PDB file of C-alpha atoms in Angstrom:
ATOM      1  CA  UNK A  13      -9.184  15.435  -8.763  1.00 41.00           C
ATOM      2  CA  UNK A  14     -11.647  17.733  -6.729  1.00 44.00           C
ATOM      3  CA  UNK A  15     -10.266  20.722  -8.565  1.00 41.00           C
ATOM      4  CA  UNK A  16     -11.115  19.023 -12.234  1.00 39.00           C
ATOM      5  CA  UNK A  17     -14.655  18.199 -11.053  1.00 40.00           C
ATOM      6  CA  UNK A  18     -15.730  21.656  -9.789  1.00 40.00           C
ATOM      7  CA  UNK A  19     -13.338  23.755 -13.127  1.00 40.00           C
ATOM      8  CA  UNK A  20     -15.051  21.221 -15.115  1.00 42.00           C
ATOM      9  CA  UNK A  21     -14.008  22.493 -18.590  1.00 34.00           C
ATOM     10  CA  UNK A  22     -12.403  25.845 -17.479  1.00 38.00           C
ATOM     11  CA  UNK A  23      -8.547  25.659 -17.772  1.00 34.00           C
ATOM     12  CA  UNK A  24      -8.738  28.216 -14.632  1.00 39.00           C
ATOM     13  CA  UNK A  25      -8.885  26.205 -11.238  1.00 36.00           C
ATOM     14  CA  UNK A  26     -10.818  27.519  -8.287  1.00 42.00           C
ATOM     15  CA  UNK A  27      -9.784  29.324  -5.628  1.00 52.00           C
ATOM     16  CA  UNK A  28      -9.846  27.004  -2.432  1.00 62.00           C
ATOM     17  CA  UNK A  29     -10.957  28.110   1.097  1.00 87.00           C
ATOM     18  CA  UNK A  30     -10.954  25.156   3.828  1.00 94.00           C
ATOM     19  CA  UNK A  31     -13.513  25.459   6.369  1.00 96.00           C
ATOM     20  CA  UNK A  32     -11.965  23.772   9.214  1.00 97.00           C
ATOM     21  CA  UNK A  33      -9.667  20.977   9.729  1.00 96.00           C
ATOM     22  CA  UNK A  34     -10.425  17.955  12.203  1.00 97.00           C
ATOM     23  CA  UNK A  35      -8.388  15.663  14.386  1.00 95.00           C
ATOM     24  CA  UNK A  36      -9.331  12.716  16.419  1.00 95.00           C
ATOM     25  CA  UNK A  37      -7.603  11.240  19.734  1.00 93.00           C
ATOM     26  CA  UNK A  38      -7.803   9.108  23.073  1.00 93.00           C
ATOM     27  CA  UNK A  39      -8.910  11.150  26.157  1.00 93.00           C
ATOM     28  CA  UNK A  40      -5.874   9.227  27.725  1.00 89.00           C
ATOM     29  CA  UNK A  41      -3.286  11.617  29.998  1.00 83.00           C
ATOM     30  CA  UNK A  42      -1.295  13.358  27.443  1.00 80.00           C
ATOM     31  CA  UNK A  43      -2.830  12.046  24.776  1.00 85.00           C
ATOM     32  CA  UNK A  44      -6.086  14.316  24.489  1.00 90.00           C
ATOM     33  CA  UNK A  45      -7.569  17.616  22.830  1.00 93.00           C
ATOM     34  CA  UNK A  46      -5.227  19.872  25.059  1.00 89.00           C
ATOM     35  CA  UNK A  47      -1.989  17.419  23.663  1.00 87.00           C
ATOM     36  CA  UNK A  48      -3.197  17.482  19.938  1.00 90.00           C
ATOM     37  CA  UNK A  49      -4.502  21.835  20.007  1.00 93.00           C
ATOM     38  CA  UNK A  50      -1.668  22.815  21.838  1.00 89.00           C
ATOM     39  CA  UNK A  51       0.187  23.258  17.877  1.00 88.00           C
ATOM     40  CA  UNK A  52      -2.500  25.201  16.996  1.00 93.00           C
ATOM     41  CA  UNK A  53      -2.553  27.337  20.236  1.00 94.00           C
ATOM     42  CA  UNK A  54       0.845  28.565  20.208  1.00 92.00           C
ATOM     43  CA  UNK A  55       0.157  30.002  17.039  1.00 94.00           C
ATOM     44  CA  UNK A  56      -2.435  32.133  18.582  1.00 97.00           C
ATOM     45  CA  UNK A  57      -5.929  29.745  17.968  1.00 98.00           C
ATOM     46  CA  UNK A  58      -8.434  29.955  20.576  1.00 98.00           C
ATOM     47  CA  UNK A  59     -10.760  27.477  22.294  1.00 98.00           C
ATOM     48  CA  UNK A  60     -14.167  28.228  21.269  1.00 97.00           C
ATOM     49  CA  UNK A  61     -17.114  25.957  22.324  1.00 96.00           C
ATOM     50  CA  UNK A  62     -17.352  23.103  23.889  1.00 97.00           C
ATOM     51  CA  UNK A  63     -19.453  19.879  22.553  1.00 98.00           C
ATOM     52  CA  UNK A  64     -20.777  16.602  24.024  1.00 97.00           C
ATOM     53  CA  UNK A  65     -21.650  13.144  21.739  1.00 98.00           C
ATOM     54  CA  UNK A  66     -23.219  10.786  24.627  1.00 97.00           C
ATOM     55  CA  UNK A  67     -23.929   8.096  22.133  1.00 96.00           C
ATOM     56  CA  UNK A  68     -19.816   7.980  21.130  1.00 97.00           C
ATOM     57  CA  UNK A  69     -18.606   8.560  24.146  1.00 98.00           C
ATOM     58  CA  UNK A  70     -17.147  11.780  22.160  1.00 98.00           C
ATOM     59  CA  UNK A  71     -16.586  15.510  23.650  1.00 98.00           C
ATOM     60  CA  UNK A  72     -14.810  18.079  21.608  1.00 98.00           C
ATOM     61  CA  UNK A  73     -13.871  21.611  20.972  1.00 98.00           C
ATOM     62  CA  UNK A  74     -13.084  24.027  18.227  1.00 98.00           C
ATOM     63  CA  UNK A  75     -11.007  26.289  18.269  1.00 98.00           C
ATOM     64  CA  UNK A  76     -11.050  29.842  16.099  1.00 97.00           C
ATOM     65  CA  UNK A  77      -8.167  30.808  14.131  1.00 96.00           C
ATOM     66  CA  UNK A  78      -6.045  34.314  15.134  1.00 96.00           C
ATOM     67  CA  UNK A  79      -7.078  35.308  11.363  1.00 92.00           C
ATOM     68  CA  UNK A  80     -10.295  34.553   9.954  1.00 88.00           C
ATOM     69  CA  UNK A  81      -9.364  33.919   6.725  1.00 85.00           C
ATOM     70  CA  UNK A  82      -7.541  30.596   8.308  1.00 92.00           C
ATOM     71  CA  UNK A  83      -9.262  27.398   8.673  1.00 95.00           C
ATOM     72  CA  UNK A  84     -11.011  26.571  12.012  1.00 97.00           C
ATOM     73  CA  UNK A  85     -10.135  23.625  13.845  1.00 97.00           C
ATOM     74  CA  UNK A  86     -12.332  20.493  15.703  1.00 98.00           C
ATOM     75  CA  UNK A  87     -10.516  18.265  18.305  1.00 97.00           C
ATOM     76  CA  UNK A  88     -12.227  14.897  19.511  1.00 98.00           C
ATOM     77  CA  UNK A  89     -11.438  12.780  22.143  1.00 97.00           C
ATOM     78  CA  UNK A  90     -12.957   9.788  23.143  1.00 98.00           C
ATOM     79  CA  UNK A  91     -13.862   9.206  26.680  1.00 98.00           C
ATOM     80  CA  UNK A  92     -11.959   5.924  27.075  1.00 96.00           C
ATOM     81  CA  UNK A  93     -13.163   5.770  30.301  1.00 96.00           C
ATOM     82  CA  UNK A  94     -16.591   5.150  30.052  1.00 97.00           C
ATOM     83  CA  UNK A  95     -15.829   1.657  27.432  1.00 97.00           C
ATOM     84  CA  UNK A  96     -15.316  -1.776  29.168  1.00 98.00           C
ATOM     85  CA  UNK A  97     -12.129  -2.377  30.801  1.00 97.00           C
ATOM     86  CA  UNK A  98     -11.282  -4.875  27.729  1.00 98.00           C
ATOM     87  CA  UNK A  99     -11.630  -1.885  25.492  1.00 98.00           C
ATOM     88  CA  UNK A 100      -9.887   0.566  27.960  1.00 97.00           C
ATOM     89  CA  UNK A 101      -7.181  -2.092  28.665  1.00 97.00           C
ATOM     90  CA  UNK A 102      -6.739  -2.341  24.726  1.00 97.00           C
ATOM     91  CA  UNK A 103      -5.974   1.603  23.872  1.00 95.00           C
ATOM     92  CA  UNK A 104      -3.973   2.052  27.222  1.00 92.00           C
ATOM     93  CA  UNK A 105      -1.383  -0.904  25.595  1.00 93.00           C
ATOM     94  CA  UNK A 106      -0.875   1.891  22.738  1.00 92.00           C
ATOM     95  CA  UNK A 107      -1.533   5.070  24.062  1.00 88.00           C
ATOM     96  CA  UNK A 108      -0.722   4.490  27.255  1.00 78.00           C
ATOM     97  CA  UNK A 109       2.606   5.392  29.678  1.00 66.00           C
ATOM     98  CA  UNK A 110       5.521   7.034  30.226  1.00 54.00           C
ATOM     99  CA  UNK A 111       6.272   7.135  25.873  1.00 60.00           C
ATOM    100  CA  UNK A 112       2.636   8.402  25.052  1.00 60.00           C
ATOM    101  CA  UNK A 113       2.544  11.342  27.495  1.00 56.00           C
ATOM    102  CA  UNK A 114       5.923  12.608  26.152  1.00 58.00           C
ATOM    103  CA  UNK A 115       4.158  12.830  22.669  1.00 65.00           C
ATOM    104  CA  UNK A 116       2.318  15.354  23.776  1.00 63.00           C
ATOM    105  CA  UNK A 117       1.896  18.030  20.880  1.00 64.00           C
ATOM    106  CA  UNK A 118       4.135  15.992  18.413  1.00 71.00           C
ATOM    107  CA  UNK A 119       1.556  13.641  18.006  1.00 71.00           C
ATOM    108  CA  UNK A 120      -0.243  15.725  15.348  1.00 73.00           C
ATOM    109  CA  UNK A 121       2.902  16.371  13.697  1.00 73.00           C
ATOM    110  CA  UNK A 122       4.147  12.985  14.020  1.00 73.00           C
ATOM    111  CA  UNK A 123       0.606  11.503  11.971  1.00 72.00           C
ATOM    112  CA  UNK A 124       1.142  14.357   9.491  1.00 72.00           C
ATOM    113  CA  UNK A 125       4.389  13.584   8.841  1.00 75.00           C
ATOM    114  CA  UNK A 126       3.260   9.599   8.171  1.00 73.00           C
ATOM    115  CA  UNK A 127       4.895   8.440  12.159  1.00 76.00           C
ATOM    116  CA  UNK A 128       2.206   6.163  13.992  1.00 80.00           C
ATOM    117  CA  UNK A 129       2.757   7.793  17.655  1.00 82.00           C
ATOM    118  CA  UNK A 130       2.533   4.119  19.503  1.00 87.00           C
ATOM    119  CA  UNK A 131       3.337   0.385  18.520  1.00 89.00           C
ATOM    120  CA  UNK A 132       1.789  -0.928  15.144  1.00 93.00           C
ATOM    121  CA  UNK A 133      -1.649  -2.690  16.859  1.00 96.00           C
ATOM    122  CA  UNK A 134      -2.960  -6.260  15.923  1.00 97.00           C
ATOM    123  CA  UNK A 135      -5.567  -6.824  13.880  1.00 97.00           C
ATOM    124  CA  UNK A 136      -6.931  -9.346  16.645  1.00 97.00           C
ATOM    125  CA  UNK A 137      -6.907  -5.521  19.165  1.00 97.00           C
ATOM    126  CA  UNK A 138      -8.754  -3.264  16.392  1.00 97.00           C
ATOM    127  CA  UNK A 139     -11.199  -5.902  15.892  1.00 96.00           C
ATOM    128  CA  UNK A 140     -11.865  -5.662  19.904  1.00 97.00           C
ATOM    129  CA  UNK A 141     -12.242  -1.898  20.065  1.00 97.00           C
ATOM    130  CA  UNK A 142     -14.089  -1.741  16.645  1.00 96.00           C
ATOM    131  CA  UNK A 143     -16.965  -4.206  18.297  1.00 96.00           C
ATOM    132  CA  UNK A 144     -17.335  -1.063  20.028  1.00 96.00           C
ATOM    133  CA  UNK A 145     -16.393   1.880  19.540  1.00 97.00           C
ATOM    134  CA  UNK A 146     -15.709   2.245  15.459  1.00 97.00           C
ATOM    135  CA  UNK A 147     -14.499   5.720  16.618  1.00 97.00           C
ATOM    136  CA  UNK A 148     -11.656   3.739  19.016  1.00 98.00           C
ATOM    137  CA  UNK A 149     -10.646   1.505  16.341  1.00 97.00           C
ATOM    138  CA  UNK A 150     -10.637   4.463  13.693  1.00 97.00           C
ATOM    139  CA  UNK A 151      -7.466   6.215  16.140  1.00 95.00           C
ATOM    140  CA  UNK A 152      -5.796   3.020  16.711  1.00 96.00           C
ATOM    141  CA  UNK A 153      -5.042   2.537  13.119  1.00 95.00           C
ATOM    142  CA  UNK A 154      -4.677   6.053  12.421  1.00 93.00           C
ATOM    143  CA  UNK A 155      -3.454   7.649  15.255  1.00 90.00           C
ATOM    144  CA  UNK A 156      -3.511  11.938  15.170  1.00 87.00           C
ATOM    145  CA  UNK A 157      -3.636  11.737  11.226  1.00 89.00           C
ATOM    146  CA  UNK A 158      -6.000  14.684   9.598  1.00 92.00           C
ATOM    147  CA  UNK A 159      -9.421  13.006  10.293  1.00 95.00           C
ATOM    148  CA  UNK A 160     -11.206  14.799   7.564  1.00 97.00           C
ATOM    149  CA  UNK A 161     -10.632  18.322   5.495  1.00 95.00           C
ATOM    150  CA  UNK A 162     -13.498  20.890   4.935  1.00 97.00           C
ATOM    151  CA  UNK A 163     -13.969  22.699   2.474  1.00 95.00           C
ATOM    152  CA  UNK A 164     -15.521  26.351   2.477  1.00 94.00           C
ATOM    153  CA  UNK A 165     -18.011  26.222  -0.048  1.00 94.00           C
ATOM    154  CA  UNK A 166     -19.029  30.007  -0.095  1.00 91.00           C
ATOM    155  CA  UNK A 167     -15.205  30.410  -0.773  1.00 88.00           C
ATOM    156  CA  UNK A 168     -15.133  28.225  -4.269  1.00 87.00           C
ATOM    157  CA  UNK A 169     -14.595  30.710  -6.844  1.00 72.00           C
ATOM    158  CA  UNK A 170     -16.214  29.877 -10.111  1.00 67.00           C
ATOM    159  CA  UNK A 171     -19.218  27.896  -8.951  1.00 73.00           C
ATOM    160  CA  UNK A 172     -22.397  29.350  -8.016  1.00 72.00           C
ATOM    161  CA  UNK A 173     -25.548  27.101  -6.488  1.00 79.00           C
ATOM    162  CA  UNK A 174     -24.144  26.630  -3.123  1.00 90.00           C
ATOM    163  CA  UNK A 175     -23.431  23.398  -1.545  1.00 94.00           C
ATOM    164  CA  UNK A 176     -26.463  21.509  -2.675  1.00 93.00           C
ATOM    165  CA  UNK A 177     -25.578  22.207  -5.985  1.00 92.00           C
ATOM    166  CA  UNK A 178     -22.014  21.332  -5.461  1.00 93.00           C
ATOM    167  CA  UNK A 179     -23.277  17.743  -4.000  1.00 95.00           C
ATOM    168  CA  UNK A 180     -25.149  16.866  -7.202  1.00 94.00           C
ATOM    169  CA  UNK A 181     -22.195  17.802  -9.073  1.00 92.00           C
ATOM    170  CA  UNK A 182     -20.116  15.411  -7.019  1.00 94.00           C
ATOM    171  CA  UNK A 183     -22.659  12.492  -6.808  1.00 95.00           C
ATOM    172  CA  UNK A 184     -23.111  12.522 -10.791  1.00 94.00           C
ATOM    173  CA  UNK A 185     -18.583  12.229 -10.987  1.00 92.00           C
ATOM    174  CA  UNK A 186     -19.038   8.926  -8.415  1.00 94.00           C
ATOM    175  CA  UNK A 187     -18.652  10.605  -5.324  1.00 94.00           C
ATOM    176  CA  UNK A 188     -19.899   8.432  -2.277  1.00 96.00           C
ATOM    177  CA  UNK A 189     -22.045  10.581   0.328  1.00 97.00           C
ATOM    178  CA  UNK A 190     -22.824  10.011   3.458  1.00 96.00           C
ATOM    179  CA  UNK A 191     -26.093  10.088   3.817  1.00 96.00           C
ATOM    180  CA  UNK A 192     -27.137   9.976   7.855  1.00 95.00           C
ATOM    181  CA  UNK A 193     -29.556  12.966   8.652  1.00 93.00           C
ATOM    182  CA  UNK A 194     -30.002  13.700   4.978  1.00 95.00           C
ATOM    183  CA  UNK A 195     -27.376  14.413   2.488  1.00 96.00           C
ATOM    184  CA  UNK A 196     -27.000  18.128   4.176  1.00 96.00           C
ATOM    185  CA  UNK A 197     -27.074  18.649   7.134  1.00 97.00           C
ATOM    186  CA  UNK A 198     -28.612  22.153   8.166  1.00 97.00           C
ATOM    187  CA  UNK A 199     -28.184  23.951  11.076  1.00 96.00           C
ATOM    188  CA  UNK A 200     -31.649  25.123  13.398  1.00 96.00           C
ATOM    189  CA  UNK A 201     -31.444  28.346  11.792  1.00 96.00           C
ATOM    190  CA  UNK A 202     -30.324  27.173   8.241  1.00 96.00           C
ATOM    191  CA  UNK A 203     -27.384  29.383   8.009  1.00 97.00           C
ATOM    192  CA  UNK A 204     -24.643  26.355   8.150  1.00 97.00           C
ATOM    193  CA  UNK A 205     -25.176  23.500   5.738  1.00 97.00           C
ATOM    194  CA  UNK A 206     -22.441  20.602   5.646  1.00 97.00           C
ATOM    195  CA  UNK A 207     -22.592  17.561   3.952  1.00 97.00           C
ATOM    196  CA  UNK A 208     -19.442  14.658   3.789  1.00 97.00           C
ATOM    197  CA  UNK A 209     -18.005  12.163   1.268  1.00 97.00           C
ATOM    198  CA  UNK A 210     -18.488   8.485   3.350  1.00 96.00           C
ATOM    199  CA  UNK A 211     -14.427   7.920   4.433  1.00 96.00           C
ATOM    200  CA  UNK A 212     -11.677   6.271   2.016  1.00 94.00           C
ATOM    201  CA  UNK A 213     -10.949   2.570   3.285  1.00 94.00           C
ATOM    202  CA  UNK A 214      -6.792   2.030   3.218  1.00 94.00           C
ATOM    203  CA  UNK A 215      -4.808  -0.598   3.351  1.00 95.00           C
ATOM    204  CA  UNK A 216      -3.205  -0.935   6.852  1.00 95.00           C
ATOM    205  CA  UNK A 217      -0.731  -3.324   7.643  1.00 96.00           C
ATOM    206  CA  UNK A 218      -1.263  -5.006  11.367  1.00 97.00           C
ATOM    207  CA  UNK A 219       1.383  -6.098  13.588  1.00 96.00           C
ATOM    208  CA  UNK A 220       1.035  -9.766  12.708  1.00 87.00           C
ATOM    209  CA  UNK A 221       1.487  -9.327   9.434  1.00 93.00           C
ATOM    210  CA  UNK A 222      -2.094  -9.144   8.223  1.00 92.00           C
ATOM    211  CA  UNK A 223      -3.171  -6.402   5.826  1.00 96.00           C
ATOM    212  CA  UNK A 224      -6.644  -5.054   5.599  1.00 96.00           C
ATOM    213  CA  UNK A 225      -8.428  -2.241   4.241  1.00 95.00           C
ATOM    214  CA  UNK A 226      -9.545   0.494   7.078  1.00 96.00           C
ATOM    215  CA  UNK A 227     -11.589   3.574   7.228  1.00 96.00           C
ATOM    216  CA  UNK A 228      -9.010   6.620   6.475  1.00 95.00           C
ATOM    217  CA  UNK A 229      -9.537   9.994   5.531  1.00 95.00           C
ATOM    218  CA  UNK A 230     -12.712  11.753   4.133  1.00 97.00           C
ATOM    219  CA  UNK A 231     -13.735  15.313   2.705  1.00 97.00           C
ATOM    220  CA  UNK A 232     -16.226  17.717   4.557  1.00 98.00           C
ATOM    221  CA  UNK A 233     -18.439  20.565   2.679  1.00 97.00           C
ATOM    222  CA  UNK A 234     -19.453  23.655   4.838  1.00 97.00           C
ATOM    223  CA  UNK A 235     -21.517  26.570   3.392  1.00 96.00           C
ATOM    224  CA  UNK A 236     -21.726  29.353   5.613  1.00 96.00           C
ATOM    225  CA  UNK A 237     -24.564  32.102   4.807  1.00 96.00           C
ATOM    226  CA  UNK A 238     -24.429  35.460   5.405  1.00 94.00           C
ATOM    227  CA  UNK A 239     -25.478  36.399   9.155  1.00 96.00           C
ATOM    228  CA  UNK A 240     -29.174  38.308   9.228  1.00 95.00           C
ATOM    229  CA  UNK A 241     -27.970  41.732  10.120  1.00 95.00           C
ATOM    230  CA  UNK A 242     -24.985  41.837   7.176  1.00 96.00           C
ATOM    231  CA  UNK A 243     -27.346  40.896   4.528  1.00 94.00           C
ATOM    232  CA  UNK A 244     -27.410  44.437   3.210  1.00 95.00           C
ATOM    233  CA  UNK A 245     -23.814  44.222   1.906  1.00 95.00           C
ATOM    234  CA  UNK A 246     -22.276  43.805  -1.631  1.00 93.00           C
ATOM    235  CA  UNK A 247     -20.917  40.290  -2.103  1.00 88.00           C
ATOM    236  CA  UNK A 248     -17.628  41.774  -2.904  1.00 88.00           C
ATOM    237  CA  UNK A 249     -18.298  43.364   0.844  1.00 94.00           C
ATOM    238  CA  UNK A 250     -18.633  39.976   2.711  1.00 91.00           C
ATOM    239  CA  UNK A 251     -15.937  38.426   4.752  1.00 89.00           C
ATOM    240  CA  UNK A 252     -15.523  35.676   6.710  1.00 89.00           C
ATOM    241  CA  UNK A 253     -16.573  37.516   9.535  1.00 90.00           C
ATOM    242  CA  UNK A 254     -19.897  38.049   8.595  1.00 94.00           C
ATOM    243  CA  UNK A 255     -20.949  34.647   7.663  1.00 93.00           C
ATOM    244  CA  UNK A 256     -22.131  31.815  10.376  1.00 95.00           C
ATOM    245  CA  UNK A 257     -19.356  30.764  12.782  1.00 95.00           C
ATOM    246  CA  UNK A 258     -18.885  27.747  15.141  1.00 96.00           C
ATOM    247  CA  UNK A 259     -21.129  24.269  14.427  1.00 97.00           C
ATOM    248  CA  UNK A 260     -23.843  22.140  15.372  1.00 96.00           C
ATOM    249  CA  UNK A 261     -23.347  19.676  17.391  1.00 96.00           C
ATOM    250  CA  UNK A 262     -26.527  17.300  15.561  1.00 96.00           C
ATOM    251  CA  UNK A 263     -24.682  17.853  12.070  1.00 97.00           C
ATOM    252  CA  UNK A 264     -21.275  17.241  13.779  1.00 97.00           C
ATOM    253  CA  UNK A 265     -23.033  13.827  15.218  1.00 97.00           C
ATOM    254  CA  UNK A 266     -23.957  12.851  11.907  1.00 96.00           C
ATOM    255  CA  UNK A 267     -20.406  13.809   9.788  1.00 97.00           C
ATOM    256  CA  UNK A 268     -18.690  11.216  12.598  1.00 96.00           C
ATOM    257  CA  UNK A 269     -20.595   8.450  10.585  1.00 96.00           C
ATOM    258  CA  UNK A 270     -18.625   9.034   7.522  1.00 96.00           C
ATOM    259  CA  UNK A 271     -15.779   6.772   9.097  1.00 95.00           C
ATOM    260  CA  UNK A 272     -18.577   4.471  10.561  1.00 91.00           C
ATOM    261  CA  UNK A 273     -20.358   3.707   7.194  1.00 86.00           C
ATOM    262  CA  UNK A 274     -16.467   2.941   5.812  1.00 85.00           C
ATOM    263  CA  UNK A 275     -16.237   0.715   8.439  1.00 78.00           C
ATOM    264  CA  UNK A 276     -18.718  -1.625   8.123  1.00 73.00           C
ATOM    265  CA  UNK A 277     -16.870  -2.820   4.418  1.00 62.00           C
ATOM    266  CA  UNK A 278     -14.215  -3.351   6.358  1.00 57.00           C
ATOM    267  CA  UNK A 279     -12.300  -6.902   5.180  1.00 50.00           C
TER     268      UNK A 279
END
């Protein structure tokens, strides 16, 4: 659908670039960032910085691909042990033990591939861990799934304007923004702008039989401007490599709420 919005009346399609891709998990013993990167690691990705999200409870790294014309990659984990113990005692039920360690760095394979990596939870436990941590409740249900795709809006062949212009395009097909810290989010020195669709709500199945709609997936737009001192080259010149790398963590803050703002239609 994306690609018939952006062509618009061109038969050609874009060319796609994707930014980065972005996974969520439980900072639970074998269950973490270093279970869910490890895929990407032994195919030669590299830990980059390191992030902190005190409100969430949230730390994170990326981690740089081995070619730059790859997508980047953001791991989250939540730091289950700073919730209550009813919270804690909830996620270690799923994600805890002998089975969850030996996951390890299936689990993102296992989610792509459509496998929940623990027990189907109850509707009566996500309600628990969604009364506080929407981030908790958001793995639960959807376990090492793809938390959100970027795309590299510099790398959109065929449409000029940048990524403001890009979210007007989207808004006027019925695209739902999220909207926390403005529709785009700019970095301090205004050479990464991002902006976020607010997350698709799924229906999910619970163990007891009930079947509600949850946050899922959502899409992620990153424009990345030429750095200062490569400004002098042809466009035809400029690679990935001299555009803006790494993130913010503000703008990161504020892209978690795309899940958060599904959540509260949550039935």
């Amino acid at each position: 659908m994306m690609k018939h919005v952006i062509a618009g009346s061109s038969t050609r399609m874009p060319d796609w670039g994707f930014d980065h891709f972005a996974f969520r998990t439980f900072g639970v013993e074998g269950l973490g960032i270093a279970s869910a990167a490890q895929l990407f690691t032994d195919f030669g990705y590299t830990r980059r910085d390191a992030f902190e999200f005190p409100a969430k409870k949230l730390r994170a790294y990326w981690y740089a691909p081995p070619d730059p014309e790859l997508p980047r990659v953001f791991i989250s984990e939540l730091k289950v042990e700073e919730l209550s113990s009813q919270a804690q005692a909830v996620i270690r039920k799923y994600a805890g033990g002998t089975d969850a360690a030996l996951l390890g760095k299936y689990g993102v394979m296992s989610s792509l591939l459509g496998v929940q990596p623990w027990c189907t939870p109850s509707w009566e436990d996500f309600q628990t861990l969604a009364a506080e941590s929407e981030y908790a409740a958001w793995v639960l249900v959807n376990g090492y799934a793809l938390n959100h795709t970027t795309i590299a809006v510099h790398r959109l062949a065929g449409h000029a304007g940048g990524l403001e212009a890009l979210n007007s395009l989207l808004q006027e097909q019925g695209f739902l923004f999220n909207t926390e810290g403005g529709l785009t989010k700019v970095s301090p020195d205004g050479l990464l702008l991002q902006s976020s669709t607010v997350a698709d709500r799924v229906s999910f199945c619970f163990a007891g039989g009930e079947t509600r709609l949850v946050p899922g997936a959502y899409i992620e737009f990153a424009e990345r401007r030429v750095l200062p001192q490569f400004e002098h080259l042809k466009p035809e010149e400029v690679t990935e490599q001299h555009r803006r790398d790494g993130f913010e963590t503000a703008s990161a803050d504020r892209i978690f709420e795309s899940t958060t703002l599904a959540a509260e239609k949550v039935q």
